[in-house]
mmCIF file of C-alpha atoms in Angstrom:
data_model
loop_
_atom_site.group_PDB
_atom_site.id
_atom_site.type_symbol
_atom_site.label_atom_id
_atom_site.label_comp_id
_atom_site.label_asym_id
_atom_site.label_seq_id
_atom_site.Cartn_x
_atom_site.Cartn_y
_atom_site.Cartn_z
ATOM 1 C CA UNK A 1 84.967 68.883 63.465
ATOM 2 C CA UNK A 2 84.029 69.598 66.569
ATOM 3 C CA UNK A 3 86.323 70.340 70.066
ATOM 4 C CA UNK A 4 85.549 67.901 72.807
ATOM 5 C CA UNK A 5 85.524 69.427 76.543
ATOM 6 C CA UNK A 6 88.625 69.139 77.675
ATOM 7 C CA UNK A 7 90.306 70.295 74.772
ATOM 8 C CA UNK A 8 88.418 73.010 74.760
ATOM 9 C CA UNK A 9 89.375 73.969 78.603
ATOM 10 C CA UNK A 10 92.784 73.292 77.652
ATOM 11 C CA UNK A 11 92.812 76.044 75.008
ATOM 12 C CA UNK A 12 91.227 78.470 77.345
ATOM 13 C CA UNK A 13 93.775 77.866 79.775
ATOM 14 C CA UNK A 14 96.328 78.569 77.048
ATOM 15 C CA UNK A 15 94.771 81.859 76.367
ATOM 16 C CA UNK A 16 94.448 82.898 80.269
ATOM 17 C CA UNK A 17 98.141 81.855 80.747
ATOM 18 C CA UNK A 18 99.409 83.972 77.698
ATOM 19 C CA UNK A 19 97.455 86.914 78.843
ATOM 20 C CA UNK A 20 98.640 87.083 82.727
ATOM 21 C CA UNK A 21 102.431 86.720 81.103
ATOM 22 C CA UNK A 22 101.791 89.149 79.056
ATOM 23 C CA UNK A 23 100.351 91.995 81.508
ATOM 24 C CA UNK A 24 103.387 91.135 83.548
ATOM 25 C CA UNK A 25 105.768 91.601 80.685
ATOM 26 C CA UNK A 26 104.185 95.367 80.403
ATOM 27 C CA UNK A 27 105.222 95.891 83.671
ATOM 28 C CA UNK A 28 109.099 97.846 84.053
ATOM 29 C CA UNK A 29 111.392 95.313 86.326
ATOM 30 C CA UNK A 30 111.982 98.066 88.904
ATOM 31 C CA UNK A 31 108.140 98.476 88.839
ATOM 32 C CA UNK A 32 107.950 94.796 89.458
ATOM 33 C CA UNK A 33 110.436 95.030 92.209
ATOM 34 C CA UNK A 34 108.541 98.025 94.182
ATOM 35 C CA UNK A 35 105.334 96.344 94.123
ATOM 36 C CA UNK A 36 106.919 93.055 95.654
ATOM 37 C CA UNK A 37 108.583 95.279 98.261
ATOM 38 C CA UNK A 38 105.170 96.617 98.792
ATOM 39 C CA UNK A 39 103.362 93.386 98.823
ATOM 40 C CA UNK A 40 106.250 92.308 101.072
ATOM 41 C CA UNK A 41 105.919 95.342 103.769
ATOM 42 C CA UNK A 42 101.648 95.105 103.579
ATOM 43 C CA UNK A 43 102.530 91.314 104.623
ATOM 44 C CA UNK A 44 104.619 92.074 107.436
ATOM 45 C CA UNK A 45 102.613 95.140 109.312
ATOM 46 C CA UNK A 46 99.392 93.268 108.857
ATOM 47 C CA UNK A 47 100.394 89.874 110.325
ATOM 48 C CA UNK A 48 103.600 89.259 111.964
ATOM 49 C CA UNK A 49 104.571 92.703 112.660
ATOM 50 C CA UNK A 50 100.857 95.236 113.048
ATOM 51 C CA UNK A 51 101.879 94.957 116.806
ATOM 52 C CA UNK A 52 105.300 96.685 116.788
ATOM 53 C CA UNK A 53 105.618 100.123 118.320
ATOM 54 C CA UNK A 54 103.864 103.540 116.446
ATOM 55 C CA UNK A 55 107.638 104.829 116.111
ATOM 56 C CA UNK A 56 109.439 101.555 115.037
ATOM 57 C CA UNK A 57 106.464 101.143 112.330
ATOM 58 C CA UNK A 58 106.931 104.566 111.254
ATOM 59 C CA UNK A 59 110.962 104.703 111.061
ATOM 60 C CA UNK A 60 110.596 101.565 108.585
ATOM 61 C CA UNK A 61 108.083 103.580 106.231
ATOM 62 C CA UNK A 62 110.305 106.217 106.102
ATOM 63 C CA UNK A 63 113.226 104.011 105.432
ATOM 64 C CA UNK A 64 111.320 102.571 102.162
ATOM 65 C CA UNK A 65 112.118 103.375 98.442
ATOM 66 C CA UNK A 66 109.625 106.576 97.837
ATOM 67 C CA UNK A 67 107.814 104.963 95.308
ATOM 68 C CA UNK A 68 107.849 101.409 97.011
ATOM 69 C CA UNK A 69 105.713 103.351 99.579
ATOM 70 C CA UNK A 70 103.202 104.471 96.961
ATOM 71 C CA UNK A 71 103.189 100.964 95.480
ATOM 72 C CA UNK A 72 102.426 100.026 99.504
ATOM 73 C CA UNK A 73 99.579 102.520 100.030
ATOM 74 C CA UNK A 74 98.085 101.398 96.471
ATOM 75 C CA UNK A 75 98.463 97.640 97.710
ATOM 76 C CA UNK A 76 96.734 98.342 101.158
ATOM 77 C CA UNK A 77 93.679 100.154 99.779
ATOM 78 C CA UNK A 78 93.507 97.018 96.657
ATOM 79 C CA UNK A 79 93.272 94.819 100.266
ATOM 80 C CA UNK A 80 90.459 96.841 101.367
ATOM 81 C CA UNK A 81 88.532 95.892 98.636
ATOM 82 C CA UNK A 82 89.154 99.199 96.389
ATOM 83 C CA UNK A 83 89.600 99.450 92.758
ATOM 84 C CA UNK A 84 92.933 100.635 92.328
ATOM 85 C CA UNK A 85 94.438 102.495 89.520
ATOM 86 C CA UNK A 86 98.095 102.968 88.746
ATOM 87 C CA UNK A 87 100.251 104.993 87.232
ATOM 88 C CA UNK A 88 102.197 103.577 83.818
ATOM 89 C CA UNK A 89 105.347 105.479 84.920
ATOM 90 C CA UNK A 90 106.614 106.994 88.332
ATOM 91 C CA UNK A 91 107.866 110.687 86.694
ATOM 92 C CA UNK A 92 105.716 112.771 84.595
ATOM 93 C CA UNK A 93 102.490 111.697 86.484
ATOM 94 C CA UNK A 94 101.635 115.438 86.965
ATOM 95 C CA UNK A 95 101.666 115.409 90.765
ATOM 96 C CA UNK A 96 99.018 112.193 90.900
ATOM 97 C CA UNK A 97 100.860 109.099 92.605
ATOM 98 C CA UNK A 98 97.808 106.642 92.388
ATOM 99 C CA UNK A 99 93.673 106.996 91.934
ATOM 100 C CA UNK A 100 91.167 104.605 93.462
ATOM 101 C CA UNK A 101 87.242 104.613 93.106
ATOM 102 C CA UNK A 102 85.321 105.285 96.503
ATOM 103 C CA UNK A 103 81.142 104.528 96.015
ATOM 104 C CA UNK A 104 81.676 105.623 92.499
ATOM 105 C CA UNK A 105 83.728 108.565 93.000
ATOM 106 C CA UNK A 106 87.062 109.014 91.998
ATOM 107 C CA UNK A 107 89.627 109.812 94.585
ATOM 108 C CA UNK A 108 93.441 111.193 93.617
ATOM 109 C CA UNK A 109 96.215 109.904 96.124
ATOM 110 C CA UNK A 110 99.479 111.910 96.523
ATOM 111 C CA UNK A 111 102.148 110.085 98.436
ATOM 112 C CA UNK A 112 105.150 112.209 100.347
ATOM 113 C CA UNK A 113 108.066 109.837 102.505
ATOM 114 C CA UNK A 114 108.450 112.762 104.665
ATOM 115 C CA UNK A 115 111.202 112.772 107.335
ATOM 116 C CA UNK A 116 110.714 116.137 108.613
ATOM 117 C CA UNK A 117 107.499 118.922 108.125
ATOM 118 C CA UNK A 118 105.858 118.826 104.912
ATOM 119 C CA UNK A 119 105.775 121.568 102.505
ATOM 120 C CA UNK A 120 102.964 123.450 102.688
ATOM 121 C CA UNK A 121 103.382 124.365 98.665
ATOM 122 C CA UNK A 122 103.276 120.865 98.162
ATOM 123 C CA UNK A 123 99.540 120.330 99.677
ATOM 124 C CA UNK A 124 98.310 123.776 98.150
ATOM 125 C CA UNK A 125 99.360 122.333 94.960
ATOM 126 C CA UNK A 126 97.612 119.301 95.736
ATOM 127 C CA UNK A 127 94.251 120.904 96.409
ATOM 128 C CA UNK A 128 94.754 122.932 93.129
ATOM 129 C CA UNK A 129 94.985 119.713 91.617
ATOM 130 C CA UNK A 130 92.038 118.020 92.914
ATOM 131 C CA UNK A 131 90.025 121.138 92.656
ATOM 132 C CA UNK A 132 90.694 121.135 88.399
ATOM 133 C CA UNK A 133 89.879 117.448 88.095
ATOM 134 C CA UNK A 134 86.799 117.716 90.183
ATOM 135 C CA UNK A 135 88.291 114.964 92.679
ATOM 136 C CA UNK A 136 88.740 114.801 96.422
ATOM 137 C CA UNK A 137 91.780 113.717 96.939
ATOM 138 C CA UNK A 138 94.206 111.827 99.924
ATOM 139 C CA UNK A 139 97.639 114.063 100.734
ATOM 140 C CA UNK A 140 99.333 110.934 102.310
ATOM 141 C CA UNK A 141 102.822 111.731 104.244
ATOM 142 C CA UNK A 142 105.364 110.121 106.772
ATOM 143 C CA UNK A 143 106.467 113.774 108.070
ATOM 144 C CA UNK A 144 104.475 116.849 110.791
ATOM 145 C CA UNK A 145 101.666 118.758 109.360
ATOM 146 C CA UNK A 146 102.648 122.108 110.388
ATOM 147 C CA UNK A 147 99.973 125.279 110.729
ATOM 148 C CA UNK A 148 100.970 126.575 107.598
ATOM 149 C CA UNK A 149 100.280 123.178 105.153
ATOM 150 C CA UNK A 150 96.694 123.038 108.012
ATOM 151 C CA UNK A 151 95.885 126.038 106.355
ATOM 152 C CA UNK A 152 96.171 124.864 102.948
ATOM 153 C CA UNK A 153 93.244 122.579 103.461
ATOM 154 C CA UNK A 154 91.205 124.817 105.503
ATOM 155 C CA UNK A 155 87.616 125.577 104.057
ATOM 156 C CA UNK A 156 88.776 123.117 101.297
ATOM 157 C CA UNK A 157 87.093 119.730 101.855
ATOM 158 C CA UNK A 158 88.289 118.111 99.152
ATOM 159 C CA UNK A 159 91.249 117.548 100.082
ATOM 160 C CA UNK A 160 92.201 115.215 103.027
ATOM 161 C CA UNK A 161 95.559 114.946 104.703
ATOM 162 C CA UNK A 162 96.339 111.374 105.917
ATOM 163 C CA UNK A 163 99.440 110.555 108.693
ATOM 164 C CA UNK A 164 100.644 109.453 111.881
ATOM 165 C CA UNK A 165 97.970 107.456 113.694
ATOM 166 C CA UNK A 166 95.773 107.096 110.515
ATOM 167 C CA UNK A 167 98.528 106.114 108.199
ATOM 168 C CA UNK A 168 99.406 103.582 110.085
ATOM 169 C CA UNK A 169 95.542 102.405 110.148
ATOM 170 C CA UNK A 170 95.260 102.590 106.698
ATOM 171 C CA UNK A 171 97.678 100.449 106.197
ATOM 172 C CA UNK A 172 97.401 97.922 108.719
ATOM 173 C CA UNK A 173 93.408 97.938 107.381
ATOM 174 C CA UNK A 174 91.994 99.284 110.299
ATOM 175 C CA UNK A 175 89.126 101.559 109.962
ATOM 176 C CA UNK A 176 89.949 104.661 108.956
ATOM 177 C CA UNK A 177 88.372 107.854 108.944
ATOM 178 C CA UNK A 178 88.268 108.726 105.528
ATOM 179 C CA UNK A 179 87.385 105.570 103.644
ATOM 180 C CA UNK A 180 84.441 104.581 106.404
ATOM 181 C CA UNK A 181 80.971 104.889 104.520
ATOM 182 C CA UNK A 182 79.626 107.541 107.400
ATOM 183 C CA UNK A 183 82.693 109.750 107.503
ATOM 184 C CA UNK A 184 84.044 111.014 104.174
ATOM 185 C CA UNK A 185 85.347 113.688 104.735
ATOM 186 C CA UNK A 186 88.702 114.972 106.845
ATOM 187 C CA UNK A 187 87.405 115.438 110.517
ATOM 188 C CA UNK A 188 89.814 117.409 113.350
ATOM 189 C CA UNK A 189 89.769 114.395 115.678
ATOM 190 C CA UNK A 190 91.303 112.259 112.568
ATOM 191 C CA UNK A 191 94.137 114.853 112.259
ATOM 192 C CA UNK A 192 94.771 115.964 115.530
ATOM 193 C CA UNK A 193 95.373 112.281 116.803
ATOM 194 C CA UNK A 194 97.783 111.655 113.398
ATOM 195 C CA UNK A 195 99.941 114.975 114.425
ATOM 196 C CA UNK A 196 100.186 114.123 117.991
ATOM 197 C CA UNK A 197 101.364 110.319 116.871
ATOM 198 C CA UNK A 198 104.103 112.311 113.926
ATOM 199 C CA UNK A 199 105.001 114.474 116.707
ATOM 200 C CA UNK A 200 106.784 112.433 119.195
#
């Protein structure tokens, strides 16, 4: 007996629709509900709203859910093209929010919804982290970089702290610095425009 064409594409549809249900079923509700906030947000600042002003834009990411921001910087890098790879749970992910693959190379994302300076023990930790897994990785923050966390990454390439002027690039998917083919790696004209920007 043999399966004519288009009971043979129904079957196959079957099998595609059981598999997306099932992926979603994996998925925690309040996982579910962060990435739609997410998916939401990336909408808004990249259409209707990319035009609103540095500080408004900035006073709604700090406003978000903490991890409905990392959900938001994982969704804006998947726009950009980038293979994306979550976390299964938000606690216990040993200081790694996120991981996407840049020409091959792995790179480790930490996300901090700063209102106020960063810690700087919180980005020497970071490059302590990338440094044992042999990644570079993105320290990405709503707060001020102050001298001390600057120092953290200084001499330490690996590491790359992303904020003010550039967050708000990555996210809209505007060029930025860090993800642009012929400059990989932190540069001071990057930072120094994303302090001035978390500075007012």
């Amino acid at each position: 007996m043999t399966l004519n064409s288009a009971t043979l594409l129904f079957i196959l549809a079957g099998i595609f629709a059981i598999s997306v249900i099932w992926r979603a079923a994996r998925i925690p509700t309040r996982h579910r509900w962060r990435r739609r906030q997410a998916r939401t947000m990336a909408d808004q600042l990249q259409g209707r709203d990319r035009n609103q002003p540095f500080q408004l834009i900035y006073g709604r990411l700090r406003a978000m859910d903490p991890l409905a921001f990392e959900e938001l910087l994982l969704e804006c890098l998947e726009r950009r093209g980038l293979r994306v790879r979550r976390n299964r749970r938000y606690t216990g992910d040993g200081g790694i929010d996120g991981r996407f693959v840049l020409r091959g190379e792995t790179v480790l994302i930490q996300a901090k919804r700063y209102a106020s300076t960063i810690r700087p023990e919180h980005v020497g930790d970071f490059v302590a982290l990338c440094r044992s897994q042999r990644c570079r990785g993105l320290f990405i923050h709503t707060g001020r970089t102050g001298p001390q966390s600057r120092e953290q990454i200084a001499g330490h390439a690996i590491v790359t702290i992303v904020s003010g002027s550039e967050l708000i690039a990555l996210i809209k998917g505007d060029p930025v610095a860090c993800l642009t083919p012929t400059n990989c790696q932190p540069t001071p004209r990057s930072h120094d425009a994303g302090r001035r920007e978390a500075s007012r």
